[in-house]
Tab-separated table of C-alpha atoms in Angstrom:
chain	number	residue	atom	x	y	z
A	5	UNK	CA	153.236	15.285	17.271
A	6	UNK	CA	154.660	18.414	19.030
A	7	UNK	CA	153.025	18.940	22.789
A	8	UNK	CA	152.191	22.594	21.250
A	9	UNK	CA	149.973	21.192	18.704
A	10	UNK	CA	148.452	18.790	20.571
A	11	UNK	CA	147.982	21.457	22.683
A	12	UNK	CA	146.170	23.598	20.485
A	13	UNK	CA	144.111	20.604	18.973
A	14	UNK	CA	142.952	19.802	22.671
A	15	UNK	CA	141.819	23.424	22.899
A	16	UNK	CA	139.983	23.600	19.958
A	17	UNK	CA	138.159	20.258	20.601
A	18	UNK	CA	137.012	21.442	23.951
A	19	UNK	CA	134.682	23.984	21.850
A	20	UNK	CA	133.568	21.187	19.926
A	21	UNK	CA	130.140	21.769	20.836
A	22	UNK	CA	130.144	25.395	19.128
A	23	UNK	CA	132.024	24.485	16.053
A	24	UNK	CA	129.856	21.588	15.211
A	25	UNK	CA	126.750	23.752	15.468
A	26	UNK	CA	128.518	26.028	13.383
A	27	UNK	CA	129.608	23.473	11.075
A	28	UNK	CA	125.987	21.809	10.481
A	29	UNK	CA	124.762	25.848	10.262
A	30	UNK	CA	127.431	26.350	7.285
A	31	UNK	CA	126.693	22.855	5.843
A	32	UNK	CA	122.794	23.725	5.635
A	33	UNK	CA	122.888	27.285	4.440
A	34	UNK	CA	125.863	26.142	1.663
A	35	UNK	CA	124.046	22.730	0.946
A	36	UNK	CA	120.448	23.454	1.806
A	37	UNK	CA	120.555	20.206	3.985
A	38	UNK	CA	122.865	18.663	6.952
A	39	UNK	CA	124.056	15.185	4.817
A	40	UNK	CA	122.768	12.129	6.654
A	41	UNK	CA	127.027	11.260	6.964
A	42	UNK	CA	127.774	14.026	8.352
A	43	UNK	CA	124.593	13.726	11.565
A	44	UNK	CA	126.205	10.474	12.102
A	45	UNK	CA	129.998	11.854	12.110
A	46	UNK	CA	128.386	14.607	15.076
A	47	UNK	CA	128.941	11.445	17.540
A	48	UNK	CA	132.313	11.439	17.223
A	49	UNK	CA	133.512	15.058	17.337
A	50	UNK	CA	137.113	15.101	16.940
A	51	UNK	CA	136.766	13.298	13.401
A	52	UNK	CA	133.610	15.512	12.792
A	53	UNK	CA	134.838	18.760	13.040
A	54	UNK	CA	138.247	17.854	11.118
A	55	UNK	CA	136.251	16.451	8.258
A	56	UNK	CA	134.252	18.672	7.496
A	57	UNK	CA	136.545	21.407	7.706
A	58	UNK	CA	138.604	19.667	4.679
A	59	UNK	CA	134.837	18.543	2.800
A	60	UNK	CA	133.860	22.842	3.643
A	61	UNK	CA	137.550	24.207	2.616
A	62	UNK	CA	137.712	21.517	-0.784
A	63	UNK	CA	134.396	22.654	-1.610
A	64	UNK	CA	134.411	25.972	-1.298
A	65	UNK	CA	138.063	26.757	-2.688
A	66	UNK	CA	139.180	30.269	-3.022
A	67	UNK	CA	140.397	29.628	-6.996
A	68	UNK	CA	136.545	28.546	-7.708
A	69	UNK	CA	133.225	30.121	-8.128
A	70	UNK	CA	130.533	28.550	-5.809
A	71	UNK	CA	128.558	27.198	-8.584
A	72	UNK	CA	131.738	25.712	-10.631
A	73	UNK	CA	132.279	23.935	-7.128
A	74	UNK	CA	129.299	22.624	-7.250
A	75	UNK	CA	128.877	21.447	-10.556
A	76	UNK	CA	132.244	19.606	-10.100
A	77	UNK	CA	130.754	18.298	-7.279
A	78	UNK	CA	127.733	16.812	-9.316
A	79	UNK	CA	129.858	15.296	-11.707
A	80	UNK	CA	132.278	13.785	-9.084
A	81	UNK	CA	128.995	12.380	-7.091
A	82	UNK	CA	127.703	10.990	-10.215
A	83	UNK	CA	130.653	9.230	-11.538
A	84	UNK	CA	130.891	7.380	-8.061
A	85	UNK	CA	127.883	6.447	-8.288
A	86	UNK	CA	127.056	8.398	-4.896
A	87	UNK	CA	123.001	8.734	-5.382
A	88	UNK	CA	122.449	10.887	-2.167
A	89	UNK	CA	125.604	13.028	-2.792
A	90	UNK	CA	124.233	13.559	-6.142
A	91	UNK	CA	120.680	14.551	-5.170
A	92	UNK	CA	122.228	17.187	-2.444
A	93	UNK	CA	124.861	18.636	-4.943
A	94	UNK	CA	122.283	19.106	-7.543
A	95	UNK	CA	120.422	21.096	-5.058
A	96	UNK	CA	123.449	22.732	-4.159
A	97	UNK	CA	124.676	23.910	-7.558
A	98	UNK	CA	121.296	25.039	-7.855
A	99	UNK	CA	121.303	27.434	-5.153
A	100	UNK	CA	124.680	28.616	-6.410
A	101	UNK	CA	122.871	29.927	-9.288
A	102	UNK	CA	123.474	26.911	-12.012
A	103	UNK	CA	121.141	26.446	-14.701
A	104	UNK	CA	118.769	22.599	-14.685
A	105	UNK	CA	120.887	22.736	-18.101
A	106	UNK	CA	124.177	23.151	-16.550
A	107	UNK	CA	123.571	20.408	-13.986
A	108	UNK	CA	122.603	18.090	-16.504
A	109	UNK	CA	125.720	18.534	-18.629
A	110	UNK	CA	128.018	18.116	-15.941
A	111	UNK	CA	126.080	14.734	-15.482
A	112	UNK	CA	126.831	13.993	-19.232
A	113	UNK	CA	130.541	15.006	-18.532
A	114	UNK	CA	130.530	12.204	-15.613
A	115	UNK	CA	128.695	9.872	-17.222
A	116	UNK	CA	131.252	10.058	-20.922
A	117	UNK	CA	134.634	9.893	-18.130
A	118	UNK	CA	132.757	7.338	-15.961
A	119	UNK	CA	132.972	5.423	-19.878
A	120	UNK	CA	136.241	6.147	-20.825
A	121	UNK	CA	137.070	4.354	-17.376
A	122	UNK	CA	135.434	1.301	-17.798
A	123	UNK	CA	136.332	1.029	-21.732
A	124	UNK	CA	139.906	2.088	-20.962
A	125	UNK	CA	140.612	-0.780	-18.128
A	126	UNK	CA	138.377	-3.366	-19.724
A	127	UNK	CA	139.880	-3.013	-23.441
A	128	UNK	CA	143.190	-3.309	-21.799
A	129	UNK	CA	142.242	-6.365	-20.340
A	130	UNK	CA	140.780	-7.649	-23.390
A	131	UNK	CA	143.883	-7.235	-25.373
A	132	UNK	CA	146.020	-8.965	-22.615
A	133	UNK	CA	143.629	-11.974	-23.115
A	134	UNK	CA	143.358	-11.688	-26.935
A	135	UNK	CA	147.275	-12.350	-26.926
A	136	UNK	CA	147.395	-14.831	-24.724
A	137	UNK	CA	144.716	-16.942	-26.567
A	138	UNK	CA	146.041	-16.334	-29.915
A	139	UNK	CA	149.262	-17.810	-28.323
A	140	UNK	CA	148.076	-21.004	-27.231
């Protein structure tokens, strides 16, 4: 890495006491909680603040509506399977302004990809061993 930019990134981490506030300050007026991850992260500043930076940039993007963001978000948490991402993103899209309706669709949406996944890889599979046993 240049000196210059390590520079600069040794500058900004010497505020790193007034971003992070700022960061968990954004995180609970966005989220409408500080995520248990992201308390823990707080201990370790320099991958804190860059972290959430990229989670508060990718889920806030300028080509999105809030509560689009959010509702991706919903579906994304619940097609990883990501229980307490899920329960704060609901809240989230909520407070974004989307409907107990629209929340639950994008949960359908996961759940029908979240499917396709498992069908898609394990049919696969299935025909690989079909042909091999009818070869024997």
């Amino acid at each position: 890495m240049k000196p210059e930019n390590k520079d600069l990134i040794k500058a900004l981490l010497e505020h790193s006491p007034s971003i992070q506030e700022d960061i968990l300050d954004d995180t609970e007026e966005m989220l409408g909680t500080v995520p248990f991850i992201l308390q823990v992260m707080a201990r370790r500043p320099q991958f804190m603040i860059f972290s959430a930076l990229k989670d508060f940039y990718a889920l806030r993007p300028q080509s999105l509506e809030p509560k689009v963001a959010e509702l991706l978000a919903v579906a994304a948490a619940a097609s990883a399977g990501a229980d307490k991402c899920l329960k704060v993103h609901m809240s989230a899209a909520a407070r974004a302004g989307a409907s107990e309706d629209e929340i639950l669709d994008a949960v359908f949406i996961a759940a029908i990809i979240g499917q396709t996944k498992v069908l898609a890889s394990a049919l696969r599979t299935f025909q690989e061993f079909e042909s091999g046993s009818k070869e024997k």
